[in-house]
Amino acid sequence: MNLLRLLQQRFAPVLADYADDPAPFVSMVRPAQDTRFGDFQANCAMPLAKRHGLNPKELAAKIAEKVHLQDLCNEVEIAGPGFINLRLRDDLITSEVNRLLTDDRLGVEPPRPARTIVIDFSSPNVAKPMHVGHLRSSVIGDSLYRTLKFLGHRVISDNHIGDWGTQFGMIIYGYKNFLDNDAYTRTPVAELARLYRLVNRLSDFLEARSELPGKKRELEVAERELAATPVPPKGSKDPADKEAEKAIKKLRSQIEGLKDETASLAKKIERVETNAAELALANAHSNIARAARDETAKLHAGNAENLRLWNEFMPECLAALQGVYQRLGIQFDLTLGESWFNPMLAGVVESLKSSGMAVASDGAMCVFIEGNEAPFIVQKGDGAFTYATTDLATIQYRVGELQANEILYVVDTRQSEHFELLFKTVAKWGIAQVDLRHVNFGTVMGKDRRPYKTRDGDTVGLESLLDEAVKEARTIVDLNEAQKADKGEEPLDDAARQSVAEIIGIGGIKYADLHHARESDYVFDWEKMLAKEGDTATYIQYAFARTKGILRKNSIDPIQLLAQGAKIQLSHPAERTLAMQLLKFPEALDAVCAEYRPNQLTQYLFETANAFSAFYNDCPIKGEADEALRNSRCLLAELTGRVLGRALGLLGIQTVERM
Ligand code: ARG
């Protein structure tokens, strides 16, 4: 049962007497901010009173009288200017919490109606190693997938991998010219990644070398101009002075920009110039960028040799991806990459042309959307289709074949403009009704508050990140086990420690990512991530293990207890608070789905673990003489463990019974 929803349903008919659209007022029935005043709170009387020119306190009392609440709440209290404070009846909490003990769904009702939801997440560009940036999409997407599925929707996860992009031209060029055969035989994906990086570096170098002198001149000109511009007297109100001030400001920021650009070009040059072998390669392949583009074009045009190479590379690349997903515990229903939609792209452009939506502009085919300056380019001047074209074909497929009612794109905020144009184009295109939603997220930052990079300035590989997490976790586990040994408890053996380390290391990374509001950038911080106290996976995993420990230490089998008719009773405030918290699980899932925010679930978990910790401290079991109360507490611990375990599971985080 969803208590919040139930209360809201009770308020709805009464509030309908005061508003044509009562929904916004119904949603003012909320969990109480301060539980000293009740469990829930209705703040709707004040705005409604204002609307009708009534006294808010009187209206609150009238509403409270009319709403049928006797079976749910104690005496309703009107407080302050017209708050309605609701405190649930203890017998209701007791009976509901006992009901959860035999409910696999932990009180979560199936959605009405169930929807077909496609989630597009992870979606890396293959043949480049996965990096830390792919973590967020993978982890957020997976947790939404698990949650929506548990609720009872028909959910399809689709890894829209970039397997047809320009990186293949670079790799093919690299393969044809710079291949290290032995390395390729030994570790094909690593060699392909090396080739990709090498071709990238060489073409960046050549481009930078030809651009740098021009940029330097631009910088000199701007600097000379600045030096020659007389600085107007400070605080002058003369319009001419104000203009001059503006011009100076503009010049300064232009100079800053040019300095950054020249510095970055110089760096690209230095990287290769300081490496004699690479410099020789660059000079010998002075057309590399264009040549790589030609290889991509040949691949797309069906050139036999390039297709053969693509077919040779793909299984290796996919296997490497699979390795990462396996470690992360992520599975996809579908992996329909960009290449899969290739045959449909010409049809998409035809359809857009014939409906008059796509028009030729500067040689390219574009869709212009009112209010957006940038056009949505669906075919380039050279005939190549784009990322946009592919996304349009993908939507057609998902709606037509997969019958999607809704598509979620778990993709970096930096692609917002693309999705805005995509969704507007689809709306104009008029394919069947579908809700499209960009579930965007911010960047993972280093401690320097810049995008997280290795010391050499490379993006951080996802695999090495996971290795590091497990290594860090292992140190913590070993420390913990040493303490246990000191206390005379039996420590875990090596294999058990390693598997605990894997679970808390990877869980720690996932939780750290999920517990931030998804739009915000966050700083990657090992120490915080694996802390035993605080809003971390480790803290919750400990709470879970502790629930298991309680049962173990008291030699309790919860199934047996239940069969013997044992029940949860609420005799202590900490028990009541914990029970209330467990009953709020369905509310937490609703909150996740309202705006696709897994951090609503981490917040719920943190509060639940806190409530459990208070219960653990205040409500002893071993020393308790009353057997019924002892059993009740064991059952409450058991139920807490099930809620924690389930909620962590929905985040894609595993648990261990002993840690
Ligand atoms: N492969 C793209 C990238 O790495 C992300 C794809 C997201 N999904 C989509 N349907 N556009 O930037």
XYZ file of C-alpha atoms and ligand atoms in Angstrom:
671
model
C 0.000 0.000 0.000
C 1.197 3.485 -0.829
C 0.138 5.459 2.246
C 0.830 8.844 0.735
C -1.230 8.041 -2.309
C -4.025 6.661 -0.124
C -4.161 9.853 1.915
C -4.143 11.943 -1.226
C -7.014 9.906 -2.612
C -8.996 10.613 0.535
C -8.391 14.340 0.215
C -9.150 14.532 -3.521
C -13.000 14.492 -3.468
C -13.119 17.052 -0.664
C -10.644 19.399 -2.345
C -12.662 19.095 -5.562
C -15.330 21.160 -3.768
C -12.887 24.056 -3.626
C -11.055 23.868 -6.959
C -11.926 22.835 -10.498
C -8.535 21.229 -10.779
C -7.768 19.859 -7.315
C -4.591 18.007 -8.392
C -2.074 20.676 -7.341
C -3.785 20.955 -3.941
C -3.951 17.197 -3.530
C -0.207 17.084 -4.083
C 0.176 19.389 -1.092
C -0.528 16.367 1.058
C 3.056 15.346 1.742
C 5.300 13.536 4.162
C 5.804 15.803 7.187
C 8.958 17.918 7.200
C 9.267 17.533 10.926
C 8.009 14.226 12.241
C 7.423 15.671 15.703
C 4.224 17.130 14.302
C 3.004 14.058 12.496
C 3.756 11.630 9.722
C 2.113 13.590 6.945
C 1.011 17.135 6.460
C -1.560 18.837 4.230
C -0.739 22.434 3.322
C -3.596 22.990 0.891
C -5.892 25.014 3.148
C -3.861 28.221 2.982
C -3.828 28.720 -0.818
C -7.442 27.567 -1.130
C -8.567 29.958 1.599
C -6.793 32.793 -0.144
C -8.522 31.945 -3.382
C -11.975 31.971 -1.796
C -11.385 34.734 0.713
C -11.846 32.383 3.680
C -10.091 32.072 7.007
C -7.365 29.444 6.416
C -7.579 27.908 9.888
C -11.303 27.480 9.614
C -11.015 26.043 6.143
C -8.325 23.629 7.327
C -10.634 22.455 10.118
C -13.520 22.058 7.694
C -11.412 20.054 5.224
C -10.086 17.865 8.017
C -13.608 17.196 9.186
C -14.885 16.287 5.737
C -12.020 13.998 4.684
C -12.610 10.427 5.731
C -9.503 9.644 7.780
C -10.733 7.889 10.932
C -9.495 4.460 9.841
C -6.044 5.864 8.970
C -5.154 8.644 11.367
C -5.389 9.680 14.989
C -7.059 12.944 15.904
C -6.173 15.427 13.155
C -4.422 18.561 14.353
C -4.655 22.019 12.811
C -1.507 24.007 13.440
C -0.060 27.421 12.686
C -1.793 29.360 9.923
C -3.703 26.276 8.713
C -1.466 23.226 8.434
C -3.285 19.928 8.750
C -1.040 17.513 10.629
C -1.733 13.833 10.172
C -0.467 11.127 12.421
C -1.086 7.561 11.338
C -2.737 5.173 13.765
C -0.263 2.793 15.346
C -2.545 -0.182 14.729
C -2.551 0.683 11.019
C 1.245 0.872 10.889
C 1.493 -2.398 12.779
C -0.894 -4.267 10.547
C 0.648 -2.846 7.366
C 4.193 -3.596 8.391
C 3.194 -7.155 9.271
C 1.589 -7.467 5.891
C 4.865 -6.510 4.212
C 6.517 -9.516 5.830
C 4.677 -11.777 3.408
C 4.645 -9.435 0.428
C 7.329 -10.005 -2.188
C 6.643 -6.615 -3.685
C 7.093 -4.870 -0.336
C 3.883 -2.902 -0.719
C 4.550 -1.705 -4.249
C 1.428 -1.854 -6.404
C 1.628 -2.423 -10.152
C 1.297 0.724 -12.267
C -1.938 1.521 -14.032
C -1.581 1.626 -16.935
C 1.678 -0.223 -17.470
C 3.662 1.441 -20.239
C 6.223 0.272 -22.749
C 9.362 2.234 -22.025
C 12.574 2.043 -24.022
C 15.658 3.221 -22.155
C 18.590 4.241 -24.299
C 21.626 4.234 -22.066
C 25.365 3.647 -21.883
C 25.614 3.841 -25.704
C 29.383 4.312 -25.972
C 31.220 4.762 -29.215
C 32.898 1.411 -29.687
C 36.521 0.878 -30.614
C 37.483 3.574 -28.182
C 37.997 2.368 -24.650
C 35.138 3.189 -22.267
C 35.977 6.000 -19.910
C 34.655 7.561 -16.747
C 32.107 9.592 -18.731
C 30.325 6.381 -19.642
C 29.850 5.505 -16.026
C 26.986 7.890 -15.370
C 24.848 6.897 -18.309
C 25.399 3.210 -17.587
C 24.692 3.423 -13.894
C 21.749 5.842 -13.973
C 20.190 4.073 -16.943
C 20.537 0.656 -15.366
C 18.936 1.750 -12.123
C 15.988 3.338 -13.948
C 15.646 0.150 -15.953
C 15.544 -2.000 -12.837
C 13.159 0.311 -11.013
C 10.633 0.744 -13.819
C 10.705 -2.973 -14.455
C 10.152 -3.822 -10.812
C 7.193 -1.465 -10.770
C 5.680 -3.522 -13.564
C 6.218 -1.565 -16.746
C 7.323 -3.252 -19.947
C 10.851 -1.935 -20.139
C 13.357 -2.470 -22.937
C 16.964 -1.455 -22.501
C 18.738 -0.602 -25.724
C 22.447 0.096 -25.950
C 22.605 2.471 -28.897
C 26.306 1.964 -29.480
C 28.217 4.209 -31.859
C 29.544 1.519 -34.192
C 29.445 3.352 -37.497
C 31.140 6.651 -36.790
C 34.273 8.386 -37.972
C 36.419 6.561 -35.414
C 36.279 3.530 -37.707
C 37.871 5.441 -40.553
C 40.686 6.377 -38.197
C 41.141 2.830 -37.008
C 41.012 1.421 -40.520
C 43.617 3.929 -41.652
C 45.736 3.070 -38.630
C 45.335 -0.630 -39.281
C 46.404 -0.290 -42.898
C 49.438 1.833 -42.040
C 50.649 1.417 -38.472
C 49.529 -2.007 -37.251
C 51.654 -3.860 -34.714
C 50.690 -7.378 -35.706
C 51.903 -9.108 -32.579
C 50.075 -6.704 -30.339
C 46.934 -7.112 -32.421
C 47.089 -10.882 -32.072
C 47.672 -10.669 -28.341
C 45.214 -7.932 -27.350
C 43.261 -6.793 -30.370
C 41.145 -4.147 -28.656
C 44.091 -2.523 -26.942
C 45.913 -2.364 -30.280
C 42.851 -0.846 -31.990
C 42.621 1.714 -29.229
C 46.298 2.512 -29.680
C 45.772 2.954 -33.414
C 42.815 5.208 -32.784
C 44.790 7.364 -30.391
C 47.804 7.471 -32.674
C 45.837 8.566 -35.745
C 44.009 11.099 -33.599
C 47.262 12.484 -32.230
C 48.919 12.712 -35.641
C 46.010 14.445 -37.298
C 45.619 16.824 -34.352
C 49.330 17.588 -34.626
C 49.189 18.323 -38.341
C 46.115 20.447 -37.987
C 47.601 22.340 -35.058
C 50.874 22.906 -36.886
C 49.099 24.508 -39.800
C 46.760 26.538 -37.594
C 49.140 27.803 -34.954
C 50.928 30.546 -36.930
C 47.599 32.095 -37.950
C 46.301 32.006 -34.400
C 49.496 33.572 -33.121
C 49.127 36.386 -35.632
C 45.525 36.906 -34.559
C 46.704 37.098 -30.976
C 49.416 39.634 -31.840
C 46.969 41.787 -33.740
C 44.518 41.738 -30.849
C 47.254 42.544 -28.360
C 48.521 45.434 -30.483
C 45.003 46.734 -30.814
C 44.506 46.588 -27.074
C 47.792 48.402 -26.462
C 46.755 51.101 -28.912
C 43.329 51.646 -27.406
C 43.368 54.544 -24.929
C 41.826 53.605 -21.618
C 38.935 55.970 -20.813
C 38.872 57.680 -17.402
C 37.374 55.470 -14.674
C 33.672 55.972 -13.960
C 33.156 58.301 -16.928
C 29.526 58.688 -17.985
C 30.412 59.830 -21.505
C 28.775 57.433 -24.014
C 31.944 57.400 -26.140
C 33.982 56.316 -23.099
C 31.456 53.646 -22.310
C 31.745 52.317 -25.846
C 35.523 52.296 -25.525
C 35.278 50.434 -22.238
C 33.086 47.812 -23.852
C 35.500 47.452 -26.742
C 38.398 46.937 -24.345
C 36.491 44.311 -22.430
C 35.690 42.503 -25.632
C 39.308 42.624 -26.771
C 40.521 41.287 -23.450
C 38.209 38.320 -23.536
C 39.158 37.705 -27.168
C 42.810 37.690 -26.140
C 42.093 35.266 -23.309
C 40.329 32.952 -25.743
C 43.162 33.147 -28.263
C 45.725 32.464 -25.567
C 43.846 29.317 -24.548
C 43.595 28.220 -28.148
C 47.255 28.775 -28.945
C 48.262 26.992 -25.737
C 46.141 23.990 -26.622
C 47.509 23.929 -30.185
C 51.053 24.195 -28.872
C 50.423 21.235 -26.601
C 49.173 19.132 -29.498
C 52.307 20.016 -31.417
C 54.652 19.341 -28.536
C 53.198 15.884 -27.886
C 54.348 14.712 -31.306
C 57.405 16.887 -31.793
C 59.067 15.480 -28.702
C 58.676 11.969 -30.094
C 60.987 11.496 -33.086
C 59.255 8.354 -34.339
C 55.829 9.959 -34.256
C 57.108 13.126 -35.842
C 58.445 11.054 -38.735
C 55.070 9.334 -39.061
C 53.242 12.641 -39.068
C 55.472 14.019 -41.805
C 55.057 10.881 -43.868
C 51.243 10.963 -43.509
C 50.546 14.624 -43.952
C 47.059 13.949 -45.328
C 45.993 11.687 -42.514
C 42.776 13.446 -41.462
C 41.315 13.485 -44.943
C 42.531 9.924 -45.601
C 40.798 8.714 -42.440
C 37.589 10.463 -43.489
C 37.853 8.751 -46.864
C 38.142 5.375 -45.142
C 34.914 6.092 -43.250
C 33.192 7.132 -46.475
C 34.389 3.947 -48.167
C 33.063 1.871 -45.294
C 29.687 3.547 -45.527
C 29.624 3.089 -49.292
C 30.078 -0.663 -48.840
C 33.746 -1.021 -49.809
C 34.494 -4.745 -49.399
C 37.884 -4.434 -47.700
C 36.712 -1.866 -45.161
C 33.553 -3.820 -44.407
C 35.676 -6.908 -43.884
C 37.847 -5.031 -41.408
C 34.808 -3.581 -39.636
C 33.382 -7.094 -39.306
C 36.710 -8.270 -37.973
C 36.941 -5.494 -35.358
C 33.371 -5.489 -34.115
C 33.210 -8.827 -32.250
C 36.408 -7.932 -30.400
C 35.100 -4.499 -29.478
C 31.776 -5.886 -28.334
C 33.469 -8.534 -26.224
C 35.541 -5.852 -24.522
C 32.419 -3.828 -23.767
C 30.738 -6.933 -22.483
C 33.591 -7.434 -20.040
C 32.940 -4.027 -18.506
C 29.174 -4.574 -18.357
C 29.666 -7.915 -16.704
C 31.699 -6.331 -13.958
C 29.121 -3.621 -13.547
C 26.337 -6.200 -13.533
C 24.534 -4.510 -16.414
C 22.595 -6.299 -19.132
C 20.823 -5.010 -22.198
C 17.757 -6.392 -23.906
C 18.930 -4.943 -27.196
C 22.185 -3.627 -28.577
C 21.085 -2.031 -31.820
C 23.955 0.198 -32.757
C 24.071 2.970 -35.275
C 25.157 0.558 -38.021
C 21.944 -1.398 -37.622
C 19.880 1.596 -38.693
C 22.057 2.393 -41.675
C 19.698 0.808 -44.242
C 16.809 2.955 -42.981
C 18.469 6.351 -43.206
C 17.766 7.142 -46.858
C 14.073 6.474 -46.206
C 14.048 8.876 -43.270
C 15.493 11.690 -45.358
C 13.081 10.904 -48.210
C 10.139 11.108 -45.841
C 11.337 14.410 -44.399
C 11.898 15.805 -47.872
C 8.541 14.754 -49.239
C 6.717 16.271 -46.289
C 8.614 19.479 -46.927
C 10.299 19.402 -43.538
C 13.830 18.902 -44.797
C 15.159 21.538 -47.161
C 18.494 22.039 -48.909
C 20.719 24.621 -47.232
C 24.410 25.160 -48.056
C 24.347 21.830 -49.857
C 23.105 19.912 -46.806
C 19.568 18.697 -46.046
C 18.310 20.434 -42.932
C 15.222 20.654 -40.776
C 14.726 24.178 -39.444
C 12.851 24.468 -36.192
C 11.257 27.713 -35.202
C 12.962 29.243 -32.219
C 16.192 27.281 -32.741
C 19.036 28.887 -34.572
C 20.954 25.718 -35.358
C 19.449 23.540 -38.083
C 18.977 19.801 -37.584
C 21.218 18.387 -40.304
C 19.956 15.046 -41.631
C 22.266 14.705 -44.625
C 25.575 16.414 -45.236
C 26.764 17.955 -48.471
C 28.834 14.868 -49.319
C 25.721 12.684 -48.954
C 26.673 11.300 -45.539
C 23.867 10.749 -43.043
C 24.344 11.973 -39.503
C 23.888 11.149 -35.830
C 20.565 12.984 -36.170
C 19.344 10.868 -39.080
C 20.157 7.724 -37.146
C 18.291 8.928 -34.091
C 15.216 9.644 -36.210
C 15.317 6.144 -37.709
C 15.781 4.705 -34.223
C 12.655 6.437 -32.943
C 10.658 5.193 -35.909
C 11.778 1.674 -35.084
C 11.158 1.941 -31.368
C 7.676 3.281 -31.853
C 6.737 1.092 -34.817
C 8.345 -2.222 -33.911
C 8.852 -2.050 -30.169
C 5.546 -0.236 -29.542
C 7.202 2.220 -27.197
C 4.948 4.679 -25.362
C 7.971 6.402 -23.956
C 11.694 6.645 -24.722
C 14.242 7.781 -22.166
C 17.661 8.952 -23.320
C 20.158 8.794 -20.500
C 22.774 11.023 -22.100
C 25.171 13.782 -21.039
C 23.716 17.283 -20.674
C 26.140 18.463 -23.346
C 23.877 16.819 -25.921
C 20.810 18.806 -24.842
C 20.589 20.792 -28.035
C 20.652 17.648 -30.144
C 17.771 16.143 -28.199
C 15.788 19.340 -28.232
C 16.008 19.466 -32.018
C 15.369 15.741 -32.290
C 12.205 15.847 -30.190
C 10.862 18.912 -31.972
C 11.551 17.335 -35.352
C 9.730 14.169 -34.316
C 6.730 16.168 -33.122
C 6.533 17.903 -36.503
C 7.160 14.708 -38.406
C 4.017 13.300 -36.846
C 4.939 9.664 -36.287
C 2.752 7.985 -33.670
C 2.331 9.444 -30.199
C 5.386 8.879 -27.990
C 6.833 10.631 -24.948
C 10.467 11.477 -25.502
C 12.637 12.479 -22.638
C 16.271 13.466 -22.307
C 17.323 12.202 -18.885
C 20.415 14.369 -18.796
C 23.339 14.321 -16.407
C 26.387 16.387 -15.516
C 30.096 15.701 -15.688
C 32.355 13.683 -13.410
C 35.005 16.087 -12.138
C 38.432 15.673 -10.589
C 39.393 17.336 -7.328
C 40.565 20.316 -9.396
C 36.931 20.757 -10.511
C 37.801 20.017 -14.111
C 36.602 16.955 -15.987
C 38.209 13.939 -14.329
C 41.454 13.069 -16.109
C 44.542 10.969 -15.459
C 47.770 12.705 -14.530
C 48.822 12.735 -18.200
C 45.604 14.451 -19.167
C 43.952 11.374 -20.683
C 40.364 10.461 -19.880
C 40.210 7.872 -17.116
C 39.527 4.375 -18.443
C 36.509 2.745 -16.903
C 38.211 -0.600 -16.344
C 41.124 0.858 -14.458
C 38.664 2.877 -12.401
C 36.824 -0.277 -11.373
C 40.119 -1.997 -10.554
C 41.123 0.935 -8.403
C 37.779 0.899 -6.585
C 38.146 -2.759 -5.735
C 41.732 -2.226 -4.607
C 40.711 0.632 -2.323
C 37.833 -1.429 -0.997
C 40.138 -4.354 -0.303
C 42.329 -2.188 1.922
C 39.264 -1.238 3.913
C 38.054 -4.812 4.167
C 41.471 -5.983 5.380
C 41.541 -3.282 8.022
C 38.106 -4.232 9.177
C 38.980 -7.900 9.371
C 42.080 -7.119 11.401
C 39.879 -5.286 13.903
C 37.552 -8.251 14.019
C 40.446 -10.550 14.775
C 41.473 -8.236 17.627
C 37.997 -8.579 19.069
C 38.246 -12.341 18.852
C 35.718 -12.634 16.031
C 36.353 -14.953 13.170
C 37.722 -13.035 10.159
C 36.846 -13.747 6.524
C 39.216 -15.773 4.371
C 41.012 -14.326 1.372
C 38.454 -15.311 -1.271
C 35.572 -13.972 0.792
C 37.439 -10.704 1.349
C 38.056 -10.300 -2.358
C 34.423 -10.842 -3.205
C 33.334 -8.401 -0.504
C 35.848 -5.888 -1.885
C 34.426 -6.289 -5.397
C 30.917 -5.694 -4.109
C 31.676 -2.682 -1.951
C 34.145 -1.188 -4.435
C 31.813 -1.296 -7.408
C 28.796 -0.546 -5.223
C 30.649 2.472 -3.849
C 31.310 3.899 -7.297
C 27.735 3.342 -8.390
C 26.197 4.823 -5.269
C 28.462 7.868 -5.359
C 27.268 8.518 -8.851
C 23.602 7.869 -8.163
C 23.272 9.870 -4.981
C 24.003 13.175 -6.701
C 21.184 15.016 -8.404
C 21.796 13.828 -11.915
C 22.087 17.264 -13.535
C 24.891 18.394 -11.279
C 28.573 17.825 -11.914
C 30.223 15.936 -9.103
C 33.728 15.529 -7.829
C 35.114 12.025 -7.860
C 36.484 11.324 -4.395
C 37.598 7.845 -3.317
C 37.674 8.639 0.343
C 34.120 9.919 0.536
C 32.910 7.189 -1.736
C 33.996 4.306 0.459
C 33.440 5.879 3.873
C 31.756 3.632 6.393
C 29.672 6.437 7.809
C 27.618 8.853 5.759
C 25.586 8.683 2.620
C 27.544 5.868 0.982
C 26.910 2.389 -0.332
C 29.215 1.004 2.331
C 27.090 2.463 5.118
C 23.929 0.946 3.660
C 25.620 -2.344 2.894
C 26.793 -2.474 6.509
C 23.262 -1.849 7.712
C 22.089 -4.683 5.504
C 24.785 -7.045 6.788
C 23.865 -6.054 10.309
C 20.231 -7.085 9.780
C 21.544 -10.487 8.742
C 23.922 -10.547 11.685
C 21.071 -9.990 14.128
C 19.241 -13.031 12.848
C 22.421 -15.077 12.777
C 23.489 -14.172 16.302
C 20.050 -14.913 17.670
C 19.821 -18.133 15.639
C 16.580 -16.964 14.128
C 15.025 -18.278 10.950
C 12.478 -15.619 10.007
C 10.386 -18.036 7.944
C 10.029 -20.290 10.945
C 9.222 -17.378 13.213
C 6.462 -16.290 10.897
C 5.103 -19.817 10.649
C 4.925 -19.863 14.432
C 2.735 -16.782 14.275
C 5.291 -14.257 15.504
C 4.404 -10.646 14.685
C 5.990 -7.244 14.644
C 4.772 -5.064 17.499
C 5.674 -1.422 17.937
C 6.602 -0.750 21.527
C 9.339 1.862 21.146
C 9.399 5.127 19.133
C 12.454 3.896 17.218
C 10.468 0.853 16.111
C 7.601 3.011 14.975
C 9.917 5.329 13.028
C 11.621 2.394 11.353
C 8.300 0.750 10.495
C 6.994 4.000 8.997
C 10.150 4.278 6.964
C 9.734 0.751 5.596
C 6.162 1.545 4.625
C 7.430 4.445 2.547
C 9.263 2.267 0.052
C 6.512 2.627 -2.592
C 6.566 6.400 -2.152
C 10.303 6.438 -2.762
C 9.875 4.533 -6.021
C 7.153 6.956 -7.113
C 9.558 9.789 -6.407
C 12.254 8.132 -8.539
C 9.900 7.757 -11.480
C 8.362 11.230 -11.297
C 11.472 12.746 -12.854
C 13.717 9.765 -13.323
C 15.871 10.482 -10.313
C 17.657 7.538 -8.702
C 18.914 9.911 -5.994
C 15.387 9.792 -4.545
C 16.043 6.148 -3.813
C 19.505 6.693 -2.347
C 17.994 9.327 -0.084
C 15.341 6.870 1.008
C 18.021 4.253 1.655
C 20.077 6.642 3.728
C 17.073 7.586 5.858
C 16.138 3.940 6.258
C 19.646 2.953 7.296
C 19.622 5.823 9.810
C 16.273 4.706 11.223
C 17.624 1.191 11.474
C 20.733 2.354 13.242
C 18.626 4.194 15.861
C 16.517 1.062 16.308
C 19.646 -1.064 16.637
C 21.010 1.171 19.370
C 17.774 1.683 21.300
C 15.985 -1.628 20.982
C 18.096 -4.492 22.295
C 17.296 -8.080 21.428
C 19.768 -10.193 23.357
C 19.024 -8.541 26.705
C 15.265 -8.432 26.201
C 13.365 -10.811 28.503
C 10.055 -10.733 26.641
C 10.264 -13.380 23.921
C 7.467 -11.883 21.817
C 9.295 -8.570 21.757
C 12.575 -10.272 20.895
C 10.894 -12.033 18.006
C 9.212 -8.843 16.901
C 12.552 -7.066 16.739
C 14.114 -9.880 14.788
C 11.277 -9.672 12.285
C 11.643 -5.920 11.999
C 15.354 -6.387 11.300
C 14.527 -9.055 8.740
C 12.056 -6.758 6.980
C 14.548 -3.887 7.037
C 17.109 -6.166 5.413
C 14.665 -7.044 2.688
C 13.820 -3.425 1.946
C 17.478 -2.356 1.982
C 18.484 -5.296 -0.191
C 15.684 -4.694 -2.659
C 16.327 -0.955 -2.901
C 20.073 -1.477 -3.355
C 19.211 -4.069 -5.990
C 17.165 -1.481 -7.858
C 20.257 0.702 -7.916
C 22.234 -2.222 -9.302
C 24.209 -2.580 -6.063
C 24.879 -5.948 -4.489
C 24.924 -6.889 -0.834
C 26.878 -9.281 1.353
C 25.590 -11.017 4.460
C 28.836 -10.600 6.340
C 31.294 -7.782 6.025
N 27.197 7.313 -28.774
C 26.818 8.596 -28.290
C 28.012 9.239 -27.578
O 28.895 8.557 -27.107
C 25.654 8.546 -27.324
C 24.393 7.994 -27.904
C 23.187 8.343 -27.092
N 21.988 7.810 -27.631
C 21.328 8.298 -28.695
N 20.284 7.679 -29.122
N 21.746 9.369 -29.301
O 28.036 10.457 -27.483
